[in-house]
Each structure stands twice: as C-alpha cells, then as structure tokens.
C-alpha cells in the first residue's frame, strides 16, 4: 500500500509531470510472472524513473548504507528508498553476497519484478562495463527471463555527486526478454554464468549503443578521485 501511494499519488505524479520521462518497449515487460529487469546504471535517478514507467510494481536491491543514515537526511533517504521499492542488501562480499542472492530469489519467488544493475555500480563516465555474474545465477536459479533495459540521459539529469537533478526529459528503452532456459540446472557452472552474463551485456550494448569496456566499473572507479565516485 505504501509503495502504491508513493508511486501513484504522492511522488510519482509529481516526478512524471516535471521530467516527462519517455519509454520505448513497455510491452516487453511481462504482464505477469517473475522477471529480472537488467539495466545499465548511469545515475542514482535510474532507480526512480524506471519503476515509474513500469505498470507493475518492482523492487531494486540497494546497498544497505542508504537505510542506516542518521538525522533528518538519513530519515529522508530511508523514506525515499522504501517509497521507491528499494530492498537493503549488504554488498561487502562473501556471506553478504549470498544473502543478497537469497533476497533477490525471494522477490522472484513471489512472482514479482526485480531490477538489477549487472555492472554492480554506477558507470563513472557513461560507458557500459563488464557485468557481474550474480544476475546470471539468480536468473538460472529462479528460472526467469531477463529483460534488458537502457536508461537514457539520467546521468545528465543527475550526475554522480549532484544532490538535486536538472529538470529535463529522460528516457527508458526496454528490449525483448532473454530466455536462458537452455541452461537449466547449470547455475553452479562458473563458465555458464559468465556466458549468460556476457549475453546480457551484449544485449544492453546493442540496445543502447554505449561504448563498452570489458573491465569492472568498480575497478575504474578505484582509479578515480574520491569526489568523482561519491555516493556510488
């Protein structure tokens, strides 16, 4: 009920009226049943605009730091994340990664839509980077299709480190679902996981025509000044 109120009554109508997001390929989102929406990641605003243009409710796995802040700012951030369907996860690796996987599988097991950024973090420069294999394992274990999604100009509307967005139109392009049922039962084969992940990234590259670099975005960020990667 809270998510519905925020999307259709409180936050959603205002954001739509101001930014007028456009969408291509809405019909490619399954009308029912579980699916993963795999998106490129240009801006914090991606997690705001994508759920707004999708007719069905959807959830994102968001880093737990957004839910633990203190004071007025911390409360506002936590409120906003919950309002936009974000689910807190620990991204520190190891057992935390396993917990993230299980959280995602619970969402998919309920027949819902789950949004995932295969790159694992926001692109620091607008390029598309190598995907993490967690999305492949989740898709194979849950036996669900993966729908490629491209966010357009969200990095211009709200660049990394900028607190308030610029008022401008942003776009979303949704491609046809990818079926990986041919790999049923192979979710523990790391070569299959890499192959599935790479196929997803190729679909994103073709859909959005972003320049692609076959390294992890986090590796690129580690080489940049901290102010450039703030809030990633």
CSV table of C-alpha atoms in Angstrom, one decimal:
chain,number,residue,atom,x,y,z
A,1,UNK,CA,0.0,0.0,0.0
A,2,UNK,CA,2.8,2.4,0.9
A,3,UNK,CA,4.6,1.8,-2.4
A,4,UNK,CA,1.3,2.2,-4.3
A,5,UNK,CA,0.6,5.5,-2.6
A,6,UNK,CA,4.0,6.9,-3.3
A,7,UNK,CA,4.0,5.8,-7.0
A,8,UNK,CA,0.5,6.8,-8.0
A,9,UNK,CA,-0.5,9.5,-5.5
A,10,UNK,CA,2.4,11.3,-3.7
A,11,UNK,CA,5.8,11.1,-5.6
A,12,UNK,CA,5.1,9.5,-9.0
A,13,UNK,CA,2.7,12.1,-10.5
A,14,UNK,CA,4.9,15.0,-9.5
A,15,UNK,CA,8.1,13.4,-10.9
A,16,UNK,CA,6.3,12.5,-14.2
A,17,UNK,CA,4.9,16.0,-14.6
A,18,UNK,CA,8.3,17.6,-14.1
A,19,UNK,CA,10.6,15.3,-16.0
A,20,UNK,CA,8.1,13.8,-18.6
A,21,UNK,CA,10.1,10.5,-19.0
A,22,UNK,CA,9.6,8.8,-22.3
A,23,UNK,CA,9.6,5.0,-22.8
A,24,UNK,CA,10.1,2.6,-25.8
A,25,UNK,CA,9.3,-1.1,-25.5
A,26,UNK,CA,7.0,-1.1,-22.5
A,27,UNK,CA,5.2,-4.2,-23.9
A,28,UNK,CA,8.4,-6.2,-23.5
A,29,UNK,CA,7.9,-6.2,-19.7
A,30,UNK,CA,6.0,-9.5,-18.9
A,31,UNK,CA,2.4,-8.7,-17.9
A,32,UNK,CA,2.6,-11.3,-15.1
A,33,UNK,CA,5.1,-13.7,-13.5
A,34,UNK,CA,8.6,-13.1,-12.2
A,35,UNK,CA,11.3,-11.5,-14.3
A,36,UNK,CA,14.6,-9.6,-13.9
A,37,UNK,CA,14.9,-6.2,-15.4
A,38,UNK,CA,18.6,-5.8,-16.1
A,39,UNK,CA,19.6,-2.1,-16.6
A,40,UNK,CA,22.6,-0.1,-17.3
A,41,UNK,CA,23.4,2.3,-14.4
A,42,UNK,CA,24.2,5.9,-15.1
A,43,UNK,CA,22.7,7.7,-12.1
A,44,UNK,CA,21.0,7.4,-8.7
A,45,UNK,CA,17.9,8.6,-10.6
A,46,UNK,CA,17.7,5.3,-12.5
A,47,UNK,CA,16.0,3.7,-9.6
A,48,UNK,CA,13.4,6.4,-9.6
A,49,UNK,CA,12.5,6.7,-13.2
A,50,UNK,CA,12.4,3.0,-14.2
A,51,UNK,CA,9.7,1.9,-11.6
A,52,UNK,CA,7.6,5.0,-12.6
A,53,UNK,CA,7.2,3.9,-16.2
A,54,UNK,CA,6.6,0.2,-15.4
A,55,UNK,CA,2.9,-0.7,-14.9
A,56,UNK,CA,3.7,-3.4,-12.4
A,57,UNK,CA,5.4,-3.0,-9.0
A,58,UNK,CA,9.1,-3.7,-9.0
A,59,UNK,CA,11.9,-3.8,-6.5
A,60,UNK,CA,15.6,-3.0,-6.6
A,61,UNK,CA,18.4,-4.4,-4.5
A,62,UNK,CA,20.1,-1.3,-2.9
A,63,UNK,CA,23.1,-1.0,-0.7
A,64,UNK,CA,22.2,-1.0,3.0
A,65,UNK,CA,24.1,2.3,3.6
A,66,UNK,CA,21.1,4.1,2.2
A,67,UNK,CA,18.9,2.8,5.0
A,68,UNK,CA,21.2,3.4,8.0
A,69,UNK,CA,21.9,7.2,7.9
A,70,UNK,CA,21.1,9.3,10.9
A,71,UNK,CA,19.4,12.6,11.4
A,72,UNK,CA,16.9,14.3,9.0
A,73,UNK,CA,18.9,13.4,5.9
A,74,UNK,CA,19.2,9.8,6.9
A,75,UNK,CA,15.5,9.6,7.6
A,76,UNK,CA,14.6,11.3,4.3
A,77,UNK,CA,16.9,8.9,2.4
A,78,UNK,CA,15.5,5.8,4.1
A,79,UNK,CA,11.9,7.0,3.5
A,80,UNK,CA,12.6,7.7,-0.2
A,81,UNK,CA,14.3,4.3,-0.7
A,82,UNK,CA,11.3,2.5,0.8
A,83,UNK,CA,8.9,4.6,-1.2
A,84,UNK,CA,10.6,3.6,-4.5
A,85,UNK,CA,10.6,-0.2,-3.7
A,86,UNK,CA,14.3,-0.5,-2.7
A,87,UNK,CA,15.4,-3.5,-0.6
A,88,UNK,CA,18.5,-3.1,1.5
A,89,UNK,CA,21.4,-5.5,0.9
A,90,UNK,CA,25.0,-5.8,2.2
A,91,UNK,CA,27.4,-5.6,-0.8
A,92,UNK,CA,30.6,-6.3,1.2
A,93,UNK,CA,31.0,-9.8,-0.4
A,94,UNK,CA,31.2,-13.3,0.9
A,95,UNK,CA,28.2,-14.3,3.0
A,96,UNK,CA,26.7,-10.9,2.3
A,97,UNK,CA,26.7,-11.7,-1.4
A,98,UNK,CA,24.9,-14.9,-0.7
A,99,UNK,CA,22.3,-13.1,1.4
A,100,UNK,CA,21.8,-10.6,-1.5
A,101,UNK,CA,21.2,-13.5,-3.8
A,102,UNK,CA,18.6,-15.1,-1.5
A,103,UNK,CA,16.8,-11.8,-1.1
A,104,UNK,CA,16.5,-11.4,-4.8
A,105,UNK,CA,15.3,-15.0,-5.2
A,106,UNK,CA,12.6,-14.3,-2.6
A,107,UNK,CA,11.3,-11.4,-4.7
A,108,UNK,CA,11.3,-13.6,-7.8
A,109,UNK,CA,9.8,-16.5,-6.0
A,110,UNK,CA,6.8,-14.3,-5.2
A,111,UNK,CA,6.2,-13.8,-8.9
A,112,UNK,CA,7.4,-10.2,-8.9
A,113,UNK,CA,9.8,-8.0,-11.0
A,114,UNK,CA,13.3,-7.4,-9.7
A,115,UNK,CA,15.6,-4.7,-11.0
A,116,UNK,CA,19.3,-5.4,-11.1
A,117,UNK,CA,22.3,-3.4,-12.4
A,118,UNK,CA,24.6,-6.1,-13.8
A,119,UNK,CA,27.6,-3.7,-13.7
A,120,UNK,CA,27.3,-3.7,-9.9
A,121,UNK,CA,27.7,0.1,-9.5
A,122,UNK,CA,27.1,3.3,-11.5
A,123,UNK,CA,29.2,4.0,-14.5
A,124,UNK,CA,31.7,6.7,-13.7
A,125,UNK,CA,31.9,8.0,-17.3
A,126,UNK,CA,28.8,6.9,-19.3
A,127,UNK,CA,30.5,3.7,-20.6
A,128,UNK,CA,29.0,0.3,-20.3
A,129,UNK,CA,31.2,-2.1,-18.2
A,130,UNK,CA,31.6,-5.8,-17.6
A,131,UNK,CA,28.7,-7.5,-15.8
A,132,UNK,CA,28.9,-9.3,-12.5
A,133,UNK,CA,27.7,-12.9,-12.7
A,134,UNK,CA,25.3,-12.7,-9.8
A,135,UNK,CA,22.5,-11.8,-12.2
A,136,UNK,CA,23.1,-14.9,-14.2
A,137,UNK,CA,23.0,-17.2,-11.1
A,138,UNK,CA,19.8,-15.5,-10.0
A,139,UNK,CA,18.1,-15.9,-13.4
A,140,UNK,CA,19.0,-19.6,-13.7
A,141,UNK,CA,18.1,-20.5,-10.1
A,142,UNK,CA,14.7,-18.7,-10.3
A,143,UNK,CA,14.1,-19.8,-13.9
A,144,UNK,CA,13.0,-16.4,-15.0
A,145,UNK,CA,13.6,-14.3,-18.2
A,146,UNK,CA,15.9,-11.3,-18.2
A,147,UNK,CA,14.6,-8.1,-19.8
A,148,UNK,CA,17.4,-5.7,-20.9
A,149,UNK,CA,16.8,-2.0,-20.1
A,150,UNK,CA,18.6,1.1,-21.1
A,151,UNK,CA,18.4,4.4,-19.2
A,152,UNK,CA,18.9,7.5,-21.4
A,153,UNK,CA,20.3,10.8,-20.2
A,154,UNK,CA,19.8,10.1,-16.5
A,155,UNK,CA,23.5,10.9,-15.9
A,156,UNK,CA,23.0,14.3,-17.5
A,157,UNK,CA,19.9,14.9,-15.3
A,158,UNK,CA,21.6,13.8,-12.2
A,159,UNK,CA,25.4,13.2,-12.4
A,160,UNK,CA,27.3,11.4,-9.7
A,161,UNK,CA,27.8,13.7,-6.7
A,162,UNK,CA,25.0,16.1,-7.6
A,163,UNK,CA,22.3,16.4,-4.9
A,164,UNK,CA,19.4,17.9,-7.0
A,165,UNK,CA,18.5,16.8,-10.5
A,166,UNK,CA,18.3,19.1,-13.5
A,167,UNK,CA,14.9,19.4,-15.0
A,168,UNK,CA,15.0,17.7,-18.3
A,169,UNK,CA,13.5,14.7,-20.2
A,170,UNK,CA,15.0,11.3,-19.6
A,171,UNK,CA,14.2,8.1,-21.4
A,172,UNK,CA,13.9,4.3,-21.0
A,173,UNK,CA,14.3,1.7,-23.7
A,174,UNK,CA,13.2,-1.8,-23.0
A,175,UNK,CA,14.3,-4.7,-25.1
A,176,UNK,CA,12.8,-8.2,-25.7
A,177,UNK,CA,13.2,-10.7,-22.8
A,178,UNK,CA,16.1,-13.1,-22.9
A,179,UNK,CA,15.4,-16.7,-22.3
A,180,UNK,CA,18.1,-18.8,-20.6
A,181,UNK,CA,16.1,-22.0,-20.0
A,182,UNK,CA,18.6,-23.9,-22.1
A,183,UNK,CA,21.0,-23.6,-19.2
A,184,UNK,CA,18.6,-25.2,-16.7
A,185,UNK,CA,20.4,-26.9,-13.8
A,186,UNK,CA,23.8,-25.2,-14.7
A,187,UNK,CA,23.6,-22.3,-12.2
A,188,UNK,CA,26.8,-23.6,-10.4
A,189,UNK,CA,28.9,-23.7,-13.5
A,190,UNK,CA,31.0,-20.5,-13.5
A,191,UNK,CA,31.6,-20.7,-17.2
A,192,UNK,CA,27.9,-20.8,-17.9
A,193,UNK,CA,27.3,-17.9,-15.5
A,194,UNK,CA,29.9,-15.8,-17.3
A,195,UNK,CA,28.4,-16.7,-20.7
A,196,UNK,CA,24.9,-15.7,-19.6
A,197,UNK,CA,26.2,-12.5,-18.1
A,198,UNK,CA,28.1,-11.6,-21.2
A,199,UNK,CA,25.0,-12.3,-23.3
A,200,UNK,CA,23.0,-9.8,-21.1
A,201,UNK,CA,25.7,-7.2,-21.5
A,202,UNK,CA,25.8,-7.7,-25.3
A,203,UNK,CA,22.0,-7.1,-25.4
A,204,UNK,CA,22.4,-3.9,-23.4
A,205,UNK,CA,25.2,-2.7,-25.7
A,206,UNK,CA,23.1,-3.3,-28.8
A,207,UNK,CA,20.1,-1.7,-27.2
A,208,UNK,CA,21.8,1.5,-26.0
A,209,UNK,CA,24.9,1.7,-28.2
A,210,UNK,CA,27.0,2.8,-25.2
A,211,UNK,CA,30.8,2.4,-25.6
A,212,UNK,CA,31.7,-0.9,-23.9
A,213,UNK,CA,34.8,-1.6,-21.9
A,214,UNK,CA,35.5,-5.2,-20.7
A,215,UNK,CA,36.6,-4.3,-17.2
A,216,UNK,CA,34.5,-3.9,-14.0
A,217,UNK,CA,33.2,-0.4,-13.3
A,218,UNK,CA,34.4,-0.7,-9.7
A,219,UNK,CA,38.0,-1.2,-11.0
A,220,UNK,CA,37.7,2.1,-13.0
A,221,UNK,CA,36.2,3.9,-10.0
A,222,UNK,CA,39.1,2.8,-7.8
A,223,UNK,CA,41.5,4.8,-10.0
A,224,UNK,CA,39.4,8.0,-9.8
A,225,UNK,CA,39.5,10.8,-7.2
A,226,UNK,CA,37.1,10.1,-4.3
A,227,UNK,CA,34.9,13.1,-5.2
A,228,UNK,CA,34.1,11.6,-8.6
A,229,UNK,CA,32.8,8.3,-7.1
A,230,UNK,CA,31.0,9.8,-4.1
A,231,UNK,CA,27.7,8.1,-3.4
A,232,UNK,CA,28.2,5.3,-5.9
